[in-house]
PDB file of C-alpha atoms and ligand atoms in Angstrom:
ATOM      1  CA  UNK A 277     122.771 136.921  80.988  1.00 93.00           C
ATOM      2  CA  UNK A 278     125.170 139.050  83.277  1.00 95.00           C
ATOM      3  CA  UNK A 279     128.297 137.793  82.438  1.00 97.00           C
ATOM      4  CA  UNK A 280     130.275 138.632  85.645  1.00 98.00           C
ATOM      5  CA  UNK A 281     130.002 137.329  89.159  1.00 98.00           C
ATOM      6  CA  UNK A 282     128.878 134.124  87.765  1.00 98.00           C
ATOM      7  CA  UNK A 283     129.954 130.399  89.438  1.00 98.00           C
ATOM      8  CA  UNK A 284     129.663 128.806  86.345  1.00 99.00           C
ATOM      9  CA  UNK A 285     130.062 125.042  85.625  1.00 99.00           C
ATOM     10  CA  UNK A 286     131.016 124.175  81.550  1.00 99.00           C
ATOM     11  CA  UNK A 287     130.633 120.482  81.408  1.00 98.00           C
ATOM     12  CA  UNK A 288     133.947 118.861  78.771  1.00 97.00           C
ATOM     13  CA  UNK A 289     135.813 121.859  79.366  1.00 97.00           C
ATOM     14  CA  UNK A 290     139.018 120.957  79.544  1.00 97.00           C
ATOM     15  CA  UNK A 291     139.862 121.360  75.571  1.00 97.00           C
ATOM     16  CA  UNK A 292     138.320 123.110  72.354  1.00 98.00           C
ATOM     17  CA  UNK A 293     135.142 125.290  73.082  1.00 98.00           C
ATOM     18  CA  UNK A 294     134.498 125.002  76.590  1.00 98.00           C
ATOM     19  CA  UNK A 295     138.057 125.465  77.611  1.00 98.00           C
ATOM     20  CA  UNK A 296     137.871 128.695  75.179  1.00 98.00           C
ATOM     21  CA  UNK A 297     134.039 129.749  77.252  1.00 98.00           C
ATOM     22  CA  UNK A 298     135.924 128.919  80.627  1.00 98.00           C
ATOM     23  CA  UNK A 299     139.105 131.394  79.387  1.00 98.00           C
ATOM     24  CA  UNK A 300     136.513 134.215  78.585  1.00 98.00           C
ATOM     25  CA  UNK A 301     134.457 133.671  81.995  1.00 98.00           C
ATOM     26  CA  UNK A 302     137.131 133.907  83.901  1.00 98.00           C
ATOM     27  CA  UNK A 303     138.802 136.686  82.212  1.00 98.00           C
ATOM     28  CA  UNK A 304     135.255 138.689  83.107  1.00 98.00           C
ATOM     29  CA  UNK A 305     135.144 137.766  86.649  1.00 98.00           C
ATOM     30  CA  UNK A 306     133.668 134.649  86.825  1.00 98.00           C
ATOM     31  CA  UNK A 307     134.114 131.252  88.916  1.00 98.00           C
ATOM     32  CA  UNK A 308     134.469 128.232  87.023  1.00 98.00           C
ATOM     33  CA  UNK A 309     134.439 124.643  86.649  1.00 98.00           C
ATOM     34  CA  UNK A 310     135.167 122.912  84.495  1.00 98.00           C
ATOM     35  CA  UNK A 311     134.503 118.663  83.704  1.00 98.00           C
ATOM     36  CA  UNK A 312     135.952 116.099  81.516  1.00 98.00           C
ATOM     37  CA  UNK A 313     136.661 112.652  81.898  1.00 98.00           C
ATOM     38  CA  UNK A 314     140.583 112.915  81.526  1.00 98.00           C
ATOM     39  CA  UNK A 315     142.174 113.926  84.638  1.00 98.00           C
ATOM     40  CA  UNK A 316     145.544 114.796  82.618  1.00 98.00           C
ATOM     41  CA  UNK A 317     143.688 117.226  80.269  1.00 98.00           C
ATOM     42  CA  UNK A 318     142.080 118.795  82.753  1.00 98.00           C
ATOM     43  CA  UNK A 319     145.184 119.250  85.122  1.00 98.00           C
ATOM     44  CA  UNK A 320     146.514 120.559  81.622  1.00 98.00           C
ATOM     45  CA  UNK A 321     143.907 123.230  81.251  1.00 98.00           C
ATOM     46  CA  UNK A 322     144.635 124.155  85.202  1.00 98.00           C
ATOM     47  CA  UNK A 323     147.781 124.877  84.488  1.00 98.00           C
ATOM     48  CA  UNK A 324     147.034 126.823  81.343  1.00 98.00           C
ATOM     49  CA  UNK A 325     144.211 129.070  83.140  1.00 98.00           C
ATOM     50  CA  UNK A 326     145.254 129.038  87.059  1.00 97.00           C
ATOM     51  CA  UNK A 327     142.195 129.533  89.143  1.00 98.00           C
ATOM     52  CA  UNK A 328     140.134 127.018  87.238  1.00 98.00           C
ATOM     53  CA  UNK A 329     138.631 124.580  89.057  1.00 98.00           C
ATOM     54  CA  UNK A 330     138.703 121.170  87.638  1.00 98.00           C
ATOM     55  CA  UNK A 331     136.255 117.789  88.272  1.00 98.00           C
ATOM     56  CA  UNK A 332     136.500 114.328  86.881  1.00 98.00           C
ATOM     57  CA  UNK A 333     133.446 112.963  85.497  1.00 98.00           C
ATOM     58  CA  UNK A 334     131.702 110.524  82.849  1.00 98.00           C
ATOM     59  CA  UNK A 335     128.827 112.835  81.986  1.00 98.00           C
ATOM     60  CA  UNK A 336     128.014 109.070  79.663  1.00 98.00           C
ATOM     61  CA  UNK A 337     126.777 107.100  83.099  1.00 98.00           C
ATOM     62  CA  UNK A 338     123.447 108.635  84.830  1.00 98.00           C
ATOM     63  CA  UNK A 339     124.920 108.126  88.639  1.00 98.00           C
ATOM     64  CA  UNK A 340     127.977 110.525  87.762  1.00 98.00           C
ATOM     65  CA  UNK A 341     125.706 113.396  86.594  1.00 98.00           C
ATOM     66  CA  UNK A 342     124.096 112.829  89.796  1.00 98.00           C
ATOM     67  CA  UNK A 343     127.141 113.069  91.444  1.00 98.00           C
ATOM     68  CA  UNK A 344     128.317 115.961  89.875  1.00 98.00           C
ATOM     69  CA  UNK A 345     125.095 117.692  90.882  1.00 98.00           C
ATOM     70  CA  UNK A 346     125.089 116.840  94.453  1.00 98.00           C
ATOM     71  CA  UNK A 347     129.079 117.545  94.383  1.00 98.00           C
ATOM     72  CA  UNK A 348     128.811 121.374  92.545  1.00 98.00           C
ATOM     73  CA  UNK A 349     125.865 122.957  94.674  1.00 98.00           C
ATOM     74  CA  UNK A 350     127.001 121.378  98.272  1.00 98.00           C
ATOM     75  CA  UNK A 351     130.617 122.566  97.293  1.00 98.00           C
ATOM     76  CA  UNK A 352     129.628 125.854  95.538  1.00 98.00           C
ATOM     77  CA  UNK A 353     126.318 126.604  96.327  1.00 98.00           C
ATOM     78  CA  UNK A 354     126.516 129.742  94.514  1.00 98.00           C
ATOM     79  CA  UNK A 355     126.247 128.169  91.332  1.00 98.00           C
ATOM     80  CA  UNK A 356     123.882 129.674  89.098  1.00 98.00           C
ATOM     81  CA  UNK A 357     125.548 128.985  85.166  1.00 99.00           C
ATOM     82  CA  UNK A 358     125.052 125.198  83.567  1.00 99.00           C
ATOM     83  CA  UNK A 359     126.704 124.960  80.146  1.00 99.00           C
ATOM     84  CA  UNK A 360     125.947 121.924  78.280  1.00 99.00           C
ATOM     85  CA  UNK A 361     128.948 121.759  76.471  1.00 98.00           C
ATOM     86  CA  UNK A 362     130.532 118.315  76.955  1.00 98.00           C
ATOM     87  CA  UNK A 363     130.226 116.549  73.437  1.00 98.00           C
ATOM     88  CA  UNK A 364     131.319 113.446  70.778  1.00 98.00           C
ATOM     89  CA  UNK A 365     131.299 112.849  67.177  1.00 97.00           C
ATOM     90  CA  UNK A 366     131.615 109.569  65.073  1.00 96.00           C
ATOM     91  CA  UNK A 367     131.240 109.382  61.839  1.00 96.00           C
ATOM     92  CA  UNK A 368     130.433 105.818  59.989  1.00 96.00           C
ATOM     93  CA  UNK A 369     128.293 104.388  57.012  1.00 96.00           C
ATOM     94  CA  UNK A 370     125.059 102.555  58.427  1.00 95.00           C
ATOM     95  CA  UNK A 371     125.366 100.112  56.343  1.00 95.00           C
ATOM     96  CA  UNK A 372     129.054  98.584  57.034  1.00 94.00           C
ATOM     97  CA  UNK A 373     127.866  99.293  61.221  1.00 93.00           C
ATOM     98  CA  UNK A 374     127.859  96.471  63.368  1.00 89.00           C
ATOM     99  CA  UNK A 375     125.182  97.490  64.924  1.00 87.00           C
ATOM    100  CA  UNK A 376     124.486  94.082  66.859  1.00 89.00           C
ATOM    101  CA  UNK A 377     127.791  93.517  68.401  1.00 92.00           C
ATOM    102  CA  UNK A 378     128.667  97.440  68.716  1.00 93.00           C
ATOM    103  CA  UNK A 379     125.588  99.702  70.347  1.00 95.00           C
ATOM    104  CA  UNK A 380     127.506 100.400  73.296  1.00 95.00           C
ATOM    105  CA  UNK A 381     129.648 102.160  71.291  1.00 95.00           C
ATOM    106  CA  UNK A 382     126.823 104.223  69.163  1.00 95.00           C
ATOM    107  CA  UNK A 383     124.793 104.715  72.487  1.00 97.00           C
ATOM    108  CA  UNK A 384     127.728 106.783  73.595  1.00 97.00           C
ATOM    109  CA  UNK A 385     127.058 109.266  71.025  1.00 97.00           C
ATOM    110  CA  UNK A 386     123.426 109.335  72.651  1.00 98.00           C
ATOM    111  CA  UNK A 387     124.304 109.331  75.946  1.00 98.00           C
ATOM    112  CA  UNK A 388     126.692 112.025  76.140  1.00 98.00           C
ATOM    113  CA  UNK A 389     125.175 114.331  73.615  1.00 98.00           C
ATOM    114  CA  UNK A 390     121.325 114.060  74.777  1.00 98.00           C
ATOM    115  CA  UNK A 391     120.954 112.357  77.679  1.00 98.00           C
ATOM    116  CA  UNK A 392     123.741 113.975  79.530  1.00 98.00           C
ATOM    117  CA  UNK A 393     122.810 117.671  78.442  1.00 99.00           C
ATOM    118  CA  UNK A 394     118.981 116.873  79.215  1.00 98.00           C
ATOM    119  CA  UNK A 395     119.878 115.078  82.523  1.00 99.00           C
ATOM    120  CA  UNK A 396     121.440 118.130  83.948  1.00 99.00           C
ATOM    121  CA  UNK A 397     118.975 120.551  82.805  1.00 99.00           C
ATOM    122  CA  UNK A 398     116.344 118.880  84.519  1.00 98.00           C
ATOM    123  CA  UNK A 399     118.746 118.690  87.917  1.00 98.00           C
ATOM    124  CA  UNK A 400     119.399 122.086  87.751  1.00 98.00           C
ATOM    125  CA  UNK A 401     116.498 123.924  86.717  1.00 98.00           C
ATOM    126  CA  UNK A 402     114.518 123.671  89.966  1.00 98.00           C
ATOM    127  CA  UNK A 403     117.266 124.404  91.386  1.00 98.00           C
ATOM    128  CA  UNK A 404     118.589 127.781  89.620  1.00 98.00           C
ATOM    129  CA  UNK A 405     114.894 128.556  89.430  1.00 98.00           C
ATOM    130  CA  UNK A 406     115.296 129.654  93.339  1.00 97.00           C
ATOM    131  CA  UNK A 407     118.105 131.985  91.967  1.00 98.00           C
ATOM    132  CA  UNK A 408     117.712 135.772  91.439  1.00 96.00           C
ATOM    133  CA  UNK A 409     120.150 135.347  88.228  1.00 97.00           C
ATOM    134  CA  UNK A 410     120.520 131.983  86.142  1.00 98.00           C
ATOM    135  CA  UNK A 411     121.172 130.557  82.657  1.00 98.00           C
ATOM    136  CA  UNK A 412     121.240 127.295  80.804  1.00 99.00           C
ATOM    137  CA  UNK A 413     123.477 127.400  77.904  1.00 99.00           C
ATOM    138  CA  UNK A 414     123.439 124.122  75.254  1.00 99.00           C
ATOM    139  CA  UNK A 415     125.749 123.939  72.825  1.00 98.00           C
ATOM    140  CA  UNK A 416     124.466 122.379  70.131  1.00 98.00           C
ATOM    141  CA  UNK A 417     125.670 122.519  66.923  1.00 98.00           C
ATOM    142  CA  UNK A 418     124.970 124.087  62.781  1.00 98.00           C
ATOM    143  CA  UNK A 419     124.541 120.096  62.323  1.00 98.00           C
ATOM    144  CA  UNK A 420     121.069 120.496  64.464  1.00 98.00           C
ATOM    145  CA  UNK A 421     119.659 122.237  61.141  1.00 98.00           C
ATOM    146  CA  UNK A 422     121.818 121.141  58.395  1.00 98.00           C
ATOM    147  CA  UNK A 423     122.287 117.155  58.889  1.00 98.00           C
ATOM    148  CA  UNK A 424     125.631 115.902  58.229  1.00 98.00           C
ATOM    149  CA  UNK A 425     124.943 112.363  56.900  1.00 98.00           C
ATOM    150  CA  UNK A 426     128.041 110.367  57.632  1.00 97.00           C
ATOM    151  CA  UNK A 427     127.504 111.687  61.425  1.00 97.00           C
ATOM    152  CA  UNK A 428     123.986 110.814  61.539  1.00 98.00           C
ATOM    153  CA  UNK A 429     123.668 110.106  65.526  1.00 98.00           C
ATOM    154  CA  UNK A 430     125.153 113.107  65.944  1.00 98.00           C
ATOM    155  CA  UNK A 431     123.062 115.582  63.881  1.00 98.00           C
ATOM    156  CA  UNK A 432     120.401 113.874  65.032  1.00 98.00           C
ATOM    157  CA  UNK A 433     121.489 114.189  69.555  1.00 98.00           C
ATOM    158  CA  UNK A 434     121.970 118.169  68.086  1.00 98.00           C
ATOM    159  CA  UNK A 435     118.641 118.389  66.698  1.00 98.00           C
ATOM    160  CA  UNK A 436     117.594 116.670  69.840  1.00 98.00           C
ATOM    161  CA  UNK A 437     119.000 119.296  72.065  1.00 98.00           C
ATOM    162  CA  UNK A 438     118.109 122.079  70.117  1.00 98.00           C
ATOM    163  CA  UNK A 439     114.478 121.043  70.265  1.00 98.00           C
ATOM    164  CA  UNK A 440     114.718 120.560  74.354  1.00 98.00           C
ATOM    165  CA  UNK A 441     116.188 124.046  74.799  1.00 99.00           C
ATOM    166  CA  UNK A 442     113.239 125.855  72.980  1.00 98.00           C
ATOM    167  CA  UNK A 443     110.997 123.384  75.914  1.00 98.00           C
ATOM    168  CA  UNK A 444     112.771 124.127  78.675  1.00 98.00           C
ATOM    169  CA  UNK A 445     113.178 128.165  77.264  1.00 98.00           C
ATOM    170  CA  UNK A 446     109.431 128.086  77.322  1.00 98.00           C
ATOM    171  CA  UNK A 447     109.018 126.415  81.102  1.00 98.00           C
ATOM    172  CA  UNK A 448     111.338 128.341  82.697  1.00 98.00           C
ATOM    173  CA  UNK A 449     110.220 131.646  81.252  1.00 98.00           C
ATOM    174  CA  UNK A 450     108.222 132.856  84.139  1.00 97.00           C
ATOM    175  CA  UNK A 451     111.708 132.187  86.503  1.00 98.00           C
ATOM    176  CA  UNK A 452     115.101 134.124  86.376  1.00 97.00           C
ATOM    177  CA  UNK A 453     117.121 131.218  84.439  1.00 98.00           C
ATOM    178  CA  UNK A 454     117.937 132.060  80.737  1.00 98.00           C
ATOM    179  CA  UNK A 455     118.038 129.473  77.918  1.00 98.00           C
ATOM    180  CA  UNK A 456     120.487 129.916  75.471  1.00 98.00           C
ATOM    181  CA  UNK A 457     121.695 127.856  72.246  1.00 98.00           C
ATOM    182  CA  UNK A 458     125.221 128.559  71.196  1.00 98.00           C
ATOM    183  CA  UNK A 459     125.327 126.568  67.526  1.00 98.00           C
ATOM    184  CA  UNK A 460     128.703 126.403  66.512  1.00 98.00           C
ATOM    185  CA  UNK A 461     129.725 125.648  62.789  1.00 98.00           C
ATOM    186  CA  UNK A 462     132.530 123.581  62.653  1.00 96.00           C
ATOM    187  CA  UNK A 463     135.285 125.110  64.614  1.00 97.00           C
ATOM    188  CA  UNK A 464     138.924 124.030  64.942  1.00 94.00           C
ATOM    189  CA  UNK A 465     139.042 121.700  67.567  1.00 94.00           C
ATOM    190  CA  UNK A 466     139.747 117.947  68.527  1.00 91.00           C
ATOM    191  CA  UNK A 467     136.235 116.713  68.131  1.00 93.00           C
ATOM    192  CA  UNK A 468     135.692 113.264  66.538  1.00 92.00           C
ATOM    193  CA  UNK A 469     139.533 112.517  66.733  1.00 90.00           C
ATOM    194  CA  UNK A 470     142.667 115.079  65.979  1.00 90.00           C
ATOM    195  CA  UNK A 471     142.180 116.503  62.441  1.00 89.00           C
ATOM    196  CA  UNK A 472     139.365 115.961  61.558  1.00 91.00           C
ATOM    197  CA  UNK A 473     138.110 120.078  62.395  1.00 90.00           C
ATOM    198  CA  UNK A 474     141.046 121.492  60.904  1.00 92.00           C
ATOM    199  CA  UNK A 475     139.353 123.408  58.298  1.00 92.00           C
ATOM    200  CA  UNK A 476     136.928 124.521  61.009  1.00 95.00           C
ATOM    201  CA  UNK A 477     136.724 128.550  62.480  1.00 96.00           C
ATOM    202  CA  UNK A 478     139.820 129.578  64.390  1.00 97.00           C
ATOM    203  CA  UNK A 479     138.579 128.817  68.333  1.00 98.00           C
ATOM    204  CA  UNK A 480     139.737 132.298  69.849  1.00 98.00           C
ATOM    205  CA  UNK A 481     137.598 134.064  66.675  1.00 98.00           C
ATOM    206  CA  UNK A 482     134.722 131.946  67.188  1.00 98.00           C
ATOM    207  CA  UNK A 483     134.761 131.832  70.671  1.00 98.00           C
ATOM    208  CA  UNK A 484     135.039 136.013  71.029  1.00 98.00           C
ATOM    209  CA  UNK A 485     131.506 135.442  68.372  1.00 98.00           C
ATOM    210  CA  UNK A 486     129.753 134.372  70.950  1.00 98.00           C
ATOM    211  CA  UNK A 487     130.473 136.136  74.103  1.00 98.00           C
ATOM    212  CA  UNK A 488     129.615 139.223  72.087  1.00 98.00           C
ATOM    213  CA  UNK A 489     126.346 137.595  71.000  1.00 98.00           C
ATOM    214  CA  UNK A 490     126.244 136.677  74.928  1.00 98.00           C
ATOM    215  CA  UNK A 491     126.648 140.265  75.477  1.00 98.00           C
ATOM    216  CA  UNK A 492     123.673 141.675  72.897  1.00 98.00           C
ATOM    217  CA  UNK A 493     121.594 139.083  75.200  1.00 98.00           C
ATOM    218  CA  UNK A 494     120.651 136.963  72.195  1.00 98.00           C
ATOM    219  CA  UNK A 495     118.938 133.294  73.120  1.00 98.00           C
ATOM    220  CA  UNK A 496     120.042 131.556  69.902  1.00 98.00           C
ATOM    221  CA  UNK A 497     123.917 132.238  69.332  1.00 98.00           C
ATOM    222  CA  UNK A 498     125.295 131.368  65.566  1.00 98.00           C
ATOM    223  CA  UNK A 499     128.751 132.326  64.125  1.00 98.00           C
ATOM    224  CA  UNK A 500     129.611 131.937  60.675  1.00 97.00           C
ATOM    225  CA  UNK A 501     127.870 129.720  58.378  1.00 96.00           C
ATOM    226  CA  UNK A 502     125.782 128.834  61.407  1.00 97.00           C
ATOM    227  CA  UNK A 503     124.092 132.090  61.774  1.00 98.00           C
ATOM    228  CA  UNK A 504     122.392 131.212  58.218  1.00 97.00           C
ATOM    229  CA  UNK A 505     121.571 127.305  59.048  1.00 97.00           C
ATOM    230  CA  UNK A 506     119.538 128.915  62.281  1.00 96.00           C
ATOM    231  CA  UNK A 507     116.939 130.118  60.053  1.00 96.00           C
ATOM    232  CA  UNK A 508     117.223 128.358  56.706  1.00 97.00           C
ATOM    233  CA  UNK A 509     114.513 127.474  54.820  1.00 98.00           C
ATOM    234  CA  UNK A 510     113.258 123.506  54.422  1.00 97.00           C
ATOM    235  CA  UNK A 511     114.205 123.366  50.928  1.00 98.00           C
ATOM    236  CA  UNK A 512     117.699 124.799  51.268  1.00 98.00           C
ATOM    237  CA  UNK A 513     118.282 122.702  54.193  1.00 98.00           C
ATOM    238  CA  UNK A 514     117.828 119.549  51.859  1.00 98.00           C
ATOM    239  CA  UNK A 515     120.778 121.689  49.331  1.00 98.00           C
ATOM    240  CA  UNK A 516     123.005 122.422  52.001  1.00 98.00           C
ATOM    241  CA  UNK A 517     122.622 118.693  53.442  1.00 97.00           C
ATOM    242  CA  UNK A 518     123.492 116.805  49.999  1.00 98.00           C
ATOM    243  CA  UNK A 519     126.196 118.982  49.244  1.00 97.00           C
ATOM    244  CA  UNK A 520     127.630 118.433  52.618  1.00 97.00           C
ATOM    245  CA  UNK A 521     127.320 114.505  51.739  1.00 97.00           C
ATOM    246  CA  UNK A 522     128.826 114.604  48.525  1.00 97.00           C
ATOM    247  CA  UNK A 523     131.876 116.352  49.740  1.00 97.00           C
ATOM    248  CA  UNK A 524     132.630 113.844  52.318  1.00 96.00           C
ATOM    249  CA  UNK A 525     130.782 110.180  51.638  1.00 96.00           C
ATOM    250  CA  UNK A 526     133.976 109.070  50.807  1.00 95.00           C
ATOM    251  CA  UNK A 527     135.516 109.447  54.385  1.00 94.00           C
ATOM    252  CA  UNK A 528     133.051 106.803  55.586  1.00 94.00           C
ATOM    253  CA  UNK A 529     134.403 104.242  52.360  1.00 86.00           C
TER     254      UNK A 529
HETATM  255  N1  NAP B 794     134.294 121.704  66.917  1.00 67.41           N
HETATM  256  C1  NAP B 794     133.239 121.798  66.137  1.00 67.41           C
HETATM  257  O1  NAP B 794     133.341 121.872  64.903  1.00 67.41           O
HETATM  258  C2  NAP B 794     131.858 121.826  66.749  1.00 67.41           C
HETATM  259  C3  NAP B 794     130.788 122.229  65.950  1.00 67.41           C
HETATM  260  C4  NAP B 794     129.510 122.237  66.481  1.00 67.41           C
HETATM  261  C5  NAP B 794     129.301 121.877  67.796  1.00 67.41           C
HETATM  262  N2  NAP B 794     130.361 121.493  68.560  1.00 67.41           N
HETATM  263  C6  NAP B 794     130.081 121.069  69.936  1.00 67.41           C
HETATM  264  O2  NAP B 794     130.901 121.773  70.839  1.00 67.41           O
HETATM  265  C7  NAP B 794     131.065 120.992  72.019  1.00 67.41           C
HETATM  266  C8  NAP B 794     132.546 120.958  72.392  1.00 67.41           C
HETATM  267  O3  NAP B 794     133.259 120.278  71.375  1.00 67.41           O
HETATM  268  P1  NAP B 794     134.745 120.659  70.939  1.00 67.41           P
HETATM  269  O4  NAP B 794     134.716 120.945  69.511  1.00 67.41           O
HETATM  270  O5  NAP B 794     135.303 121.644  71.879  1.00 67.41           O
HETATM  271  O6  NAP B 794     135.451 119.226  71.079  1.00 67.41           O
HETATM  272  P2  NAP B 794     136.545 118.702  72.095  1.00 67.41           P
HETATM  273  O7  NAP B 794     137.746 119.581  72.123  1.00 67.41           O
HETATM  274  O8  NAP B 794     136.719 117.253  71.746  1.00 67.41           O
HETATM  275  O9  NAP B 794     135.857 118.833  73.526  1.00 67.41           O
HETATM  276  C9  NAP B 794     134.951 117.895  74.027  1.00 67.41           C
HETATM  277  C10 NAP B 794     134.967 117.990  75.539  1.00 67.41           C
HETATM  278  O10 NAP B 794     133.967 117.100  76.059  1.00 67.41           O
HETATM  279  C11 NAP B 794     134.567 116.245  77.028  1.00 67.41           C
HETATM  280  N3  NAP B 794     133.811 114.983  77.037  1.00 67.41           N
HETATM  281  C12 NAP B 794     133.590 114.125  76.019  1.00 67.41           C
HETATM  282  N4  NAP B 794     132.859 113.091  76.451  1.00 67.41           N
HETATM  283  C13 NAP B 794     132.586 113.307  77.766  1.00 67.41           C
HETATM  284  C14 NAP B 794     131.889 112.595  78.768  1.00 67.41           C
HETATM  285  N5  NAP B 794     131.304 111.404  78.517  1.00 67.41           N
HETATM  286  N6  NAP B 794     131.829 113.104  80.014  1.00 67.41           N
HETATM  287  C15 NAP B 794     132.419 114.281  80.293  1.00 67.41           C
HETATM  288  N7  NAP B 794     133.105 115.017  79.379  1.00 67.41           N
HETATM  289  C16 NAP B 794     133.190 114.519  78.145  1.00 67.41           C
HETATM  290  C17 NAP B 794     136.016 116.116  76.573  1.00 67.41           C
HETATM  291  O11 NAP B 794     136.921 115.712  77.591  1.00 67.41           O
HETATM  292  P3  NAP B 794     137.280 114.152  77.821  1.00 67.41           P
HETATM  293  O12 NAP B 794     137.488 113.553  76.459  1.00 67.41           O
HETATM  294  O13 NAP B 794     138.500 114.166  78.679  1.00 67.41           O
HETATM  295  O14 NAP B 794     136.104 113.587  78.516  1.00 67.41           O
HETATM  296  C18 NAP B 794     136.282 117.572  76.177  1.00 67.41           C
HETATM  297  O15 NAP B 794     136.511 118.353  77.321  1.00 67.41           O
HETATM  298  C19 NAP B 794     130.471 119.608  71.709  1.00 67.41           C
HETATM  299  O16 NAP B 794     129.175 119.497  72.245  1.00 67.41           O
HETATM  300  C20 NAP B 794     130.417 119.602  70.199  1.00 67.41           C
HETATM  301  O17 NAP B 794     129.417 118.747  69.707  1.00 67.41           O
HETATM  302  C21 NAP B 794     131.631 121.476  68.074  1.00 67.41           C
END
């Protein structure tokens, strides 16, 4: 993708990776916006990166992604970048779950990291198909290959989304809109709850990763372990998978 004179909307933007993508964006000549459902964080990352432009929305509920649509291209109709980055993580043993009294809170999971991402694909596509220069970027995640196990709804939305964006690669290969996977490994950010990324990539070092894979025009974007994970082989998959359990089934005691 050309990665100036962009209007570029990066859905949860406001912290961690896509306030890191919206820093980079704008620092190449880019207009952005940025979503997230706290209005303080996202005044917060105004401040930080003046010239941002900011929206409050629950990318969760179907009507607000809507919303957000019909909002972005009436207001900016020069948008013509959709990253998918808004995401959630909980981690919890299946079998101590309360499933029956609780989905609303494991749907969320499902709702924000598929539905949401797929939602706005499908709103936008026809709609940066008309374009002369578009992309779709999903971030989805190492996890997509490599299950974690005591996060298993969201491997399982990453896998999810990484199997949509080689779909929607394929559809929208005969118009000017790009599809490309960014797959982070874990990177040090607030995801899941403060802590719990620490030992992750630093987010300036992974984040400068994958603008320069942005710039060699890859489709598929790893850094780190992740660039290994994209291609593994079923077997070592299975390896890398247990291993990861072992190390951490006790944080789900
Ligand atoms: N950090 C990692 O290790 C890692 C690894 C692989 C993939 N990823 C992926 O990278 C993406 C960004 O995560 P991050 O690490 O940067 O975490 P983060 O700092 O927690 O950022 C998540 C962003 O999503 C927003 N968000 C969450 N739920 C939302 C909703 N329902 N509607 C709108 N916005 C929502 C958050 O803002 P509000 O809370 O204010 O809504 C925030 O801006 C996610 O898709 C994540 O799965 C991260």
């Amino acid at each position: 993708m050309k990665l100036s004179g962009n209007t570029i909307l990066i859905t949860g933007g406001s912290t961690g990776i896509g306030l890191a993508f919206a820093e980079r964006f704008m620092k190449a000549g880019n207009t952005v916006i940025v979503t997230g459902r706290r209005e303080q964080v996202l005044q917060d990352a105004q401040d930080k990166l003046p010239g941002l432009i900011t929206k409050v929305s629950d990318l969760s509920n179907e009507a607000e992604r809507i919303a957000l649509f019909d909002w972005v291209t009436a207001t900016y109709p020069d948008i013509n970048v959709l990253v998918n980055n808004a995401g959630i993580q909980q981690r919890f043993s299946v079998i101590k779950a309360d499933a029956k009294n609780d989905w609303a809170y494991f749907n969320k999971e499902i709702s924000t990291n598929i539905e949401a991402p797929l939602h706005l694909a499908i709103l936008f596509a026809p709609f940066f198909a008309e374009k002369e220069n578009a992309a779709i970027i999903n971030v989805t995640s190492g996890l997509a290959f490599t299950p974690f196990a005591i996060a298993p709804i969201y491997s399982a939305t990453k896998a999810a989304l990484h199997s949509f964006t080689i779909s929607l690669r394929h559809q929208l290969s005969e118009t000017s809109v790009e599809v490309i996977e960014v797959a982070p490994p874990a990177v040090n950010t607030d995801l899941g709850g403060t802590g719990l990324h620490v030992h992750g990539e630093p987010l300036d070092a992974f984040a400068d990763g994958i603008f320069q894979g942005l710039r060699e025009g890859k489709s598929e974007i790893g850094y780190g372990t992740s660039v290994d994970r994209l291609r593994m082989s079923r077997d070592d998959i299975d390896k890398y998978s247990e291993s990861m359990y072992q190390a951490t089934k006790n944080m789900i005691d």
